[in-house]
Coordinates of C-alpha atoms and ligand atoms in Angstrom, one line a residue:
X1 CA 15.2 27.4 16.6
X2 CA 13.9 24.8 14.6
X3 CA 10.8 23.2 16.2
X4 CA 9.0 20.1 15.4
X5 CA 5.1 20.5 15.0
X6 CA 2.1 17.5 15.1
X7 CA -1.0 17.9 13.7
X8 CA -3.3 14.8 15.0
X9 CA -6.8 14.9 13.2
X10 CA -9.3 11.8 13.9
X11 CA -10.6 10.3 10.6
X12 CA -14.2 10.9 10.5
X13 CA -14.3 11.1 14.1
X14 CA -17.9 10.6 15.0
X15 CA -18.9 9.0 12.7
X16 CA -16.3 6.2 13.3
X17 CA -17.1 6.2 16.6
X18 CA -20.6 5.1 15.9
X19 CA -19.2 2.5 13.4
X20 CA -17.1 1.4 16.3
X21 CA -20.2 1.2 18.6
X22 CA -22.8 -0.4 15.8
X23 CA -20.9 -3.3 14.2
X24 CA -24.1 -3.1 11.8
X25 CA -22.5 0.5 10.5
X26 CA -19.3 -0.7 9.7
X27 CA -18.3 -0.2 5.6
X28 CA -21.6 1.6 5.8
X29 CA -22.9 5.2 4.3
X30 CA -23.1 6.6 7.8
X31 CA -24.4 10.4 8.7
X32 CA -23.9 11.9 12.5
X33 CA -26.7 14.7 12.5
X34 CA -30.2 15.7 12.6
X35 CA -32.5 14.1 10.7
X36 CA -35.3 17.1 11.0
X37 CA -36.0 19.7 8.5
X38 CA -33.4 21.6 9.6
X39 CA -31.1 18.9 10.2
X40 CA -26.9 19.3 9.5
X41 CA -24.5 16.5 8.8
X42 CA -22.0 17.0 11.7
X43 CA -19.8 14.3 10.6
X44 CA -19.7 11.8 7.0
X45 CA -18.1 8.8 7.2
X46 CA -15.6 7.5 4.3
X47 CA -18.1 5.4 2.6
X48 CA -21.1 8.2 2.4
X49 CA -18.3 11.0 1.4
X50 CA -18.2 9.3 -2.1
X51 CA -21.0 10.8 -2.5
X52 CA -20.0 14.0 -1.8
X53 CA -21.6 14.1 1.3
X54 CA -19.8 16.6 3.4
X55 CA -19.9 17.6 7.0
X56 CA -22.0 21.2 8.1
X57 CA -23.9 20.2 4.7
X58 CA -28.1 19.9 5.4
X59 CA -29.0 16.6 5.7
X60 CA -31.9 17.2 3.2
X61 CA -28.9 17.7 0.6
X62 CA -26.8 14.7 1.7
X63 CA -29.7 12.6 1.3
X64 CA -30.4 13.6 -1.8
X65 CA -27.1 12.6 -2.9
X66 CA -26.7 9.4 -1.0
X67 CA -30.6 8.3 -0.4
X68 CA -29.8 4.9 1.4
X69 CA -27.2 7.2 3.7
X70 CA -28.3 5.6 7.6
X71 CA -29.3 9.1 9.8
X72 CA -27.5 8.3 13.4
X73 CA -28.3 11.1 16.3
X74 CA -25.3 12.4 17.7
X75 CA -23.9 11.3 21.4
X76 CA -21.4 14.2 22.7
X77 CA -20.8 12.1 25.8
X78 CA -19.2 9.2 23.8
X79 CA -17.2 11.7 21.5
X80 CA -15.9 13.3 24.5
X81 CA -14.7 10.3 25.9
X82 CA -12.6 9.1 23.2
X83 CA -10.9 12.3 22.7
X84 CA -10.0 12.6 26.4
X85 CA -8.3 9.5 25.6
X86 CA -6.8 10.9 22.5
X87 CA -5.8 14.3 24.5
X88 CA -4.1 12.4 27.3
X89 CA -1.9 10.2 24.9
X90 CA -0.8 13.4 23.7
X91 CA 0.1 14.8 26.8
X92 CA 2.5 11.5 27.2
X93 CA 4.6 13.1 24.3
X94 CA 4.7 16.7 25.1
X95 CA 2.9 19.0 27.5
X96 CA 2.2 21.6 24.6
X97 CA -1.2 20.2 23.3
X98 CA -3.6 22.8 22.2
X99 CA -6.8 21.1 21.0
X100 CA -8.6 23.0 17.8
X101 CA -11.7 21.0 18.7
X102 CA -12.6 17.5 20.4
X103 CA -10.8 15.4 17.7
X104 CA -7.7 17.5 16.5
X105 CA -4.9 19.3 18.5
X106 CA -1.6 20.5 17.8
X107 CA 1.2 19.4 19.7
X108 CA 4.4 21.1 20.1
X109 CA 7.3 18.1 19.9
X110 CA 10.8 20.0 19.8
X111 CA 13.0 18.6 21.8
X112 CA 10.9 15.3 22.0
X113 CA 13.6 13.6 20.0
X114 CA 15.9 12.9 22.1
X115 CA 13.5 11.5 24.3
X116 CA 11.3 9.4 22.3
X117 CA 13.0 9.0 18.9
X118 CA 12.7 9.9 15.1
X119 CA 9.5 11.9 14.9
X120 CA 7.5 9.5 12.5
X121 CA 7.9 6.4 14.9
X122 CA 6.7 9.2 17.6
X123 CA 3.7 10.1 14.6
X124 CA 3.1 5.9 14.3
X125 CA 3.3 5.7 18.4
X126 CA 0.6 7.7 19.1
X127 CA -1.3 6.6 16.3
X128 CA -0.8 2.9 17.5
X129 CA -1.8 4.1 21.2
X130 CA -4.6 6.0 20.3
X131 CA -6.1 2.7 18.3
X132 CA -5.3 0.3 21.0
X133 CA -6.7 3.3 23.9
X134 CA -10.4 4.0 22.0
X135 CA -10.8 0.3 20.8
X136 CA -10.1 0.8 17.2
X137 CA -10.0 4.8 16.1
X138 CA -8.1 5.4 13.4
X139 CA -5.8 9.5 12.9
X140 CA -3.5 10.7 10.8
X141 CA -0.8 12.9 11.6
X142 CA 0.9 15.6 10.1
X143 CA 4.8 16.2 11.1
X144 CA 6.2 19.8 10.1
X145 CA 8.5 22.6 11.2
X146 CA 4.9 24.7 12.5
X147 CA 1.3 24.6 12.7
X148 CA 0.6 25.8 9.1
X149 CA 2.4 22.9 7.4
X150 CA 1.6 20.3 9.4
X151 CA -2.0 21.1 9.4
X152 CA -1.9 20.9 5.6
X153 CA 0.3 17.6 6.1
X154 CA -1.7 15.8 8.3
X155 CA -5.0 16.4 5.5
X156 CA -2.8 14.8 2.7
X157 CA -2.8 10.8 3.7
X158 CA -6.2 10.8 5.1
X159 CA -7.1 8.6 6.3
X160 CA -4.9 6.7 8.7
X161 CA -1.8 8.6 7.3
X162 CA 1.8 10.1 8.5
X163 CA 3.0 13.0 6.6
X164 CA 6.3 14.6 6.9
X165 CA 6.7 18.0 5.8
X166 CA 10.6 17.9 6.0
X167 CA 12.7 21.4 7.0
X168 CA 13.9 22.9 3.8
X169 CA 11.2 21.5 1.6
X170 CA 8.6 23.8 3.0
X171 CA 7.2 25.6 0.2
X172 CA 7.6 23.2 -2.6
X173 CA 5.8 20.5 -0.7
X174 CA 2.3 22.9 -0.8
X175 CA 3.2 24.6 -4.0
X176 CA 0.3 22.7 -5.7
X177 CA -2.3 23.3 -3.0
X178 CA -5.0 26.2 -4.2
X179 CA -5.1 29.5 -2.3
X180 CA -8.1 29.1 -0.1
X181 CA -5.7 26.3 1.7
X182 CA -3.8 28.9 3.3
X183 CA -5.4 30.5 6.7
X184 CA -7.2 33.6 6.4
X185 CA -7.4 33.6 2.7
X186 CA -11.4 33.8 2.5
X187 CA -13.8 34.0 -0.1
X188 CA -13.2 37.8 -0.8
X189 CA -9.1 37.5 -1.0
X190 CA -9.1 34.2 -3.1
X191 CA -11.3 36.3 -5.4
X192 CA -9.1 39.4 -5.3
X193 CA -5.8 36.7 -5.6
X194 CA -7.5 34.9 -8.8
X195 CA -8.1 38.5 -10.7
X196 CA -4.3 38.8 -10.6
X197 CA -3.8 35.3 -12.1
X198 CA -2.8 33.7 -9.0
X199 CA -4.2 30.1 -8.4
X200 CA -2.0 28.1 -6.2
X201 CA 0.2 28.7 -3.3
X202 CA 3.1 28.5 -5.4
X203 CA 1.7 31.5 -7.6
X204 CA 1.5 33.7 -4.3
X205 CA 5.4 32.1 -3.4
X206 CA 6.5 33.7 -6.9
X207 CA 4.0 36.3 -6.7
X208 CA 5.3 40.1 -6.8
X209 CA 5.1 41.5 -3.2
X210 CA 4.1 44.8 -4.3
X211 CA 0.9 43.2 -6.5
X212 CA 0.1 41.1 -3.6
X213 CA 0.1 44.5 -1.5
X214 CA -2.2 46.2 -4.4
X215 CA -4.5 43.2 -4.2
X216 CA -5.2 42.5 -0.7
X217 CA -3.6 44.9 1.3
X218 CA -0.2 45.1 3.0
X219 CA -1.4 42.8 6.1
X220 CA -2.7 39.9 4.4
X221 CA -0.3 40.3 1.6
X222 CA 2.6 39.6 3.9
X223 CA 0.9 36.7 6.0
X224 CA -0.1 34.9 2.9
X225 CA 3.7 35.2 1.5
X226 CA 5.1 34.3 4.4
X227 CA 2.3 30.6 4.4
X228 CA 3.1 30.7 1.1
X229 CA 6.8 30.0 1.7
X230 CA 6.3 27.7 4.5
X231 CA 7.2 30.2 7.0
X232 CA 3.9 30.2 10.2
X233 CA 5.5 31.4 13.9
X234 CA 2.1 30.8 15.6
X235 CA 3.5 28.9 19.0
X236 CA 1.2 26.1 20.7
X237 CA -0.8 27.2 23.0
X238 CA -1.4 24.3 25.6
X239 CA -4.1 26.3 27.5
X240 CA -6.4 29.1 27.4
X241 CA -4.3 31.3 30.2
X242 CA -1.6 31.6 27.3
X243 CA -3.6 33.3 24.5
X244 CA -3.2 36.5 26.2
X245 CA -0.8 37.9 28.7
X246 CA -2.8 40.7 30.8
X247 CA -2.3 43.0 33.7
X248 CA -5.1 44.7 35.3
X249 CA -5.3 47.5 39.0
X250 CA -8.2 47.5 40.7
X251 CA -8.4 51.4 42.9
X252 CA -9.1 51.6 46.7
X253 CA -10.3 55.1 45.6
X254 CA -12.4 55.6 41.9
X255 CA -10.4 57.7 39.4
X256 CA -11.3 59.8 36.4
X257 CA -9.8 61.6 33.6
X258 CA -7.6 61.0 30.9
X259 CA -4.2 61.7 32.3
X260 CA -4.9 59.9 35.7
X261 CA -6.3 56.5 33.2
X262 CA -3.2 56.7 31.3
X263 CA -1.2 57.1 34.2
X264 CA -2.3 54.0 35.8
X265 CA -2.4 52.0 32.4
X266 CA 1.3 52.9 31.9
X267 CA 2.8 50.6 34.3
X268 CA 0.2 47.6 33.2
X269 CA 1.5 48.0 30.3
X270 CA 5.1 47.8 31.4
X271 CA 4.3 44.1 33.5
X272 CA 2.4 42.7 30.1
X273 CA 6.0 43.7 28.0
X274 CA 7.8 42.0 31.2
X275 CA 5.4 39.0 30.9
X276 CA 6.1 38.6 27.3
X277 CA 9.8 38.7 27.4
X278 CA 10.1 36.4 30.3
X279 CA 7.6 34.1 28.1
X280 CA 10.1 34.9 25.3
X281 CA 7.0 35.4 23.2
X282 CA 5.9 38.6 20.9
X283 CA 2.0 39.7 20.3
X284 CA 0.2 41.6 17.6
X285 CA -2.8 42.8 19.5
X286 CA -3.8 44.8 22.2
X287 CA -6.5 45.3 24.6
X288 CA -7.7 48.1 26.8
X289 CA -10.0 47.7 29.8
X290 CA -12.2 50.2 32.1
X291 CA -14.4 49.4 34.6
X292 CA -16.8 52.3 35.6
X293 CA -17.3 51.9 39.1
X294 CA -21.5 52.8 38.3
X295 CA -22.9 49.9 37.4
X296 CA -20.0 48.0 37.1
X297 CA -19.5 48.9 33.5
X298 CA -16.6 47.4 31.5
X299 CA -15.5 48.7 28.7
X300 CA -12.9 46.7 26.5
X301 CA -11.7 48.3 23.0
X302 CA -8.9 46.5 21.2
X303 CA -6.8 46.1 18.1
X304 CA -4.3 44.4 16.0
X305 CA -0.5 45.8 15.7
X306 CA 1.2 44.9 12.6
X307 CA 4.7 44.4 13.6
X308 CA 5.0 42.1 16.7
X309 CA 5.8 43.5 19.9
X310 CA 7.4 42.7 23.3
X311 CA 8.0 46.1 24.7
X312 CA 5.8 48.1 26.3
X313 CA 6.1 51.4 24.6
X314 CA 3.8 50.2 21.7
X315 CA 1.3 48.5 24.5
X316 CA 1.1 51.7 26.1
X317 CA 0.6 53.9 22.9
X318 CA -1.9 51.3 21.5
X319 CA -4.1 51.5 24.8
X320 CA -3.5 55.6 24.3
X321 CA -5.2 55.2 21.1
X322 CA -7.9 52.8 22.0
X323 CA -8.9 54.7 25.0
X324 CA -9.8 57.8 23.0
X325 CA -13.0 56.3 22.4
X326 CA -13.8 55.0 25.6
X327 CA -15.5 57.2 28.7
X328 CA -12.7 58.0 31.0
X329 CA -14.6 61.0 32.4
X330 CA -16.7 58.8 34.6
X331 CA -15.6 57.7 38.1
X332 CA -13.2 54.5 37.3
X333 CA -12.4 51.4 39.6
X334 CA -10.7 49.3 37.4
X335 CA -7.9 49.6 34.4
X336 CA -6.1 46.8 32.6
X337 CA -3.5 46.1 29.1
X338 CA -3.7 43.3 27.3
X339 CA -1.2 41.5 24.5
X340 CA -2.8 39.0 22.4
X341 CA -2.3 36.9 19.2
X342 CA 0.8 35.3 20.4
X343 CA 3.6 34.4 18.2
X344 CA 7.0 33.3 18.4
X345 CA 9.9 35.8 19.5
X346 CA 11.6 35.6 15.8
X347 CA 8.7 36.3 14.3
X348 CA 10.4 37.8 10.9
X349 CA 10.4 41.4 10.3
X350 CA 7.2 43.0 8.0
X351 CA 7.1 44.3 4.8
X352 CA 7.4 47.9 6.6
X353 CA 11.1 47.9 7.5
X354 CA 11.1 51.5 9.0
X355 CA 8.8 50.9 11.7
X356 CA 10.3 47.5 13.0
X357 CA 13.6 48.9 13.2
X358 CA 12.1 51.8 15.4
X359 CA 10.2 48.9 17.2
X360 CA 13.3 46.5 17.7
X361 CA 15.2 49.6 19.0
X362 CA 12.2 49.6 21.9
X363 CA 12.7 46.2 22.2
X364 CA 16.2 46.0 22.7
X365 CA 16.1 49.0 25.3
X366 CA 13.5 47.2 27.3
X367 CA 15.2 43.9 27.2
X368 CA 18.2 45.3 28.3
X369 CA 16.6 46.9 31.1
X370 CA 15.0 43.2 32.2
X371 CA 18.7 41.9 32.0
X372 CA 20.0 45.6 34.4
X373 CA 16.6 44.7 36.7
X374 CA 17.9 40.8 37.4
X375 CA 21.1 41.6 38.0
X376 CA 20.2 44.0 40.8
X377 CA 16.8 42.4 41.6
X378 CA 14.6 45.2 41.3
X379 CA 12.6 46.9 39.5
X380 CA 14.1 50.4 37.1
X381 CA 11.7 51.8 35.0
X382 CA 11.7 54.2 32.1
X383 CA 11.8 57.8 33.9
X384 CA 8.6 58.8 32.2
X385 CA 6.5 56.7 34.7
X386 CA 9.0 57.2 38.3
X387 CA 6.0 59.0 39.2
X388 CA 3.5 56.3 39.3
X389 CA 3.7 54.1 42.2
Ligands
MG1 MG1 -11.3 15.0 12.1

C-alpha cells in the first residue's frame, strides 16, 4: 500500500521561542545554552547560524565565531508547552504521531486524504494552526511516501517550507544529497563508501551490490541501497507500547534447566508471532528474558535478525541461541520473547534470497494456521509444543 508520510520539524525551535517571548531578540544572533565553561549551544537561531554557529557546538566556539551572539539560559517548561500544542494539532490529522523529540514528529497521514484533502493544503493546515496555536512558531514540513524521504524533505525548504517528495520520484529527488544523509551511514561507512568512489546517494543507487557488500557488509549494504532508492518501511510508531511486541510467564513454582526454559519460552514465542500478524507488522530483532527468582535477577540478551519475521519459528530459535549464554541452571521465576525493530509487513526481501524464502515458507504456514484458528476460535498449535500447556 502506498502510504503518505509528514515530517513536521520546528524552525530553530527554542531559539524562536525566546525570540517570540523577547521582542528585543527578534532578527537577532540568539544562542539557547550555557554560558559556562562548559557551556553547549542547544539551539542557534537563523541570524547567529550565518555564522556557522551550530547547535551541540560549545558555546566558547560559537562565540568565537559570532562575538556579539546574545547567551539566553534555556526554559524546558516553555519548550514543552508549545510542542504539546504542536503534538495535539497533529493528533487532529492522524492518530499516528510518533515524536523524535519535543519539536519534530512523524505522522502517518494515509488515508487522511479523503478526509482532509490534498496533502500539501493538510502540510500548509497544520503549519497555519500551529502559528496561530503557539503565537507565531514557524515549521516546515516534509510530505513523502515514508519516514526516510520526508525527513530529508522536510530539511530542504527550511525554514517555513513544504516539500513534496512525490511517489515515483523517490530516488531522483535525493540523488544529489551526500551519503552521510542517509540513516545509519556513520563516520566509519561514509569513509569505507568514499574509498570506493561513492559520494552521493545517487552513487550508492547505481552503485554495484556486490561492492557495496565488500565495503560495508551485507547488512548495511542492503539498507543503504534500499534509502538510496527511496525505498524505507519503518511504520510510525504513535507510542512507546508499539516498539516491541512481548510476551512474558511468570511460574507459581521456580524452574531450571535448559529444556524446561525453552519449553516455556516456546509458546511466548508463539503469542509474539500471533501479536505481530494480527498487528500486520514484521520485526528484525529479538529479545530473551530470565528472571532468577534469587535476587530477583534479570537477565535480557538480544539481537538483530536480518530478514524480517512474523512467525514464531525464528523467535523461538533466536531466544535458543541467545539463551546459550544466559544462566538457566539457576532456579527461574520468570521467562519472556520479545520482537523489536518494527517494520512494515512488505518489507522487501534481502539480498540473501535462500533464507527468506525458507522464512516466508514459516510465515505462510503460521499465517495460515491464524486464518484455521479464527475460523474455529481456538487455539491449534504446531505439534512440537502440544505438550506445553
Ligand atoms: Mg527543529
Amino acid at each position: 500500500m502506498q502510504r503518505l508520510i509528514f515530517h513536521l520539524d520546528m524552525d530553530a525551535f527554542f531559539a524562536s521561542v525566546e525570540q517570540r517571548d523577547h521582542p528585543e531578540y527578534r532578527a537577532k544572533p540568539i544562542i539557547v545554552g550555557g554560558s559556562g565553561r562548559r557551556g553547549v549551544v542547544a539551539a542557534a537561531s537563523y541570524e547567529v547560524r550565518q555564522f556557522g554557529v551550530r547547535s551541540a557546538m560549545p558555546t566558547a566556539k560559537a562565540l568565537r565565531l559570532c562575538p556579539h551572539a546574545i547567551i539566553v539560559p534555556p526554559s524546558i517548561g516553555k519548550y514543552s508547552e508549545a510542542s504539546a500544542i504542536i503534538m495535539a494539532v497533529m493528533k487532529r490529522y492522524s492518530p499516528l504521531v510518533e515524536p523524535l523529540s519535543l519539536d519534530e514528529a512523524f505522522v502517518d497521514m494515509t488515508g487522511t486524504e479523503k478526509l482532509f484533502g490534498k496533502p500539501l493544503d493538510i502540510a500548509q493546515r497544520i503549519k497555519d494552526e500551529i502559528f496561530e496555536e503557539t503565537g507565531g512558531l514557524t515549521s516546515s514540513i516534509g510530505v513523502a511516501p515514508n519516514k526516510f524521504l520526508a525527513k530529508i524533505a522536510s530539511d530542504m525548504n527550511k525554514p517555513d517550507g513544504i516539500t513534496l517528495i512525490p511517489f515515483g520520484k523517490e530516488a531522483e529527488s535525493i540523488a544529489a544529497l551526500k551519503i552521510e544523509r542517509m540513516w545509519g551511514v556513520g563516520k566509519k561507512s561514509s569513509t569505507l563508501l568514499r574509498e570506493i568512489g561513492l559520494d552521493t546517494i545517487g552513487d550508492i543507487a547505481k552503485a554495484d551490490t556486490r561492492e557495496l557488500i565488500k565495503a560495508v557488509g551485507p547488512a548495511l549494504a542492503d539498507h543503504i541501497y534500499k534509502l538510496s532508492r527511496g525505498e524505507d518501511h519503518r511504520i510510525v510508531i504513535s507510542d512507546l507500547s508499539r516498539k516491541s511486541i512481548g510476551s512474558e510467564c511468570t511460574f507459581e513454582y521456580d524452574i531450571s534447566g535448559r529444556s524446561m526454559v525453552e519449553k516455556k519460552i516456546r509458546p511466548q514465542a508463539e503469542i509474539v508471532a500471533r501479536g505481530l500478524r494480527e498487528k500486520k507488522i514484521k520485526a528484525r530483532g529479538v529479545r530473551v528474558k530470565v528472571r532468577l527468582s534469587r535476587g530477583f535477577i534479570l537477565q535480557t540478551r538480544q539481537m538483530k535478525i536480518d530478514q524480517p519475521f512474523d512467525d514464531s519459528k525464528t523467535i523461538f530459535d533466536a531466544c535458543c541461541q541467545l539463551l546459550k549464554t544466559v544462566d538457566v541452571d539457576a532456579a527461574i521465576r520468570l521467562v519472556g520473547a520479545t520482537a523489536y525493530d518494527l517494520v512494515e509487513e512488505d518489507f522487501p526481501e534481502q539480498i540473501d534470497l535462500f533464507s527468506t524464502a525458507k522464512k516466508e515458507k514459516q510465515s505462510t504456514l503460521e499465517h495460515a494456521m491464524d486464518a484455521i484458528n479464527k475460523k474455529l476460535g481456538q487455539q491449534v498449535r504446531r505439534g512440537s509444543s502440544m505438550d506445553s500447556e
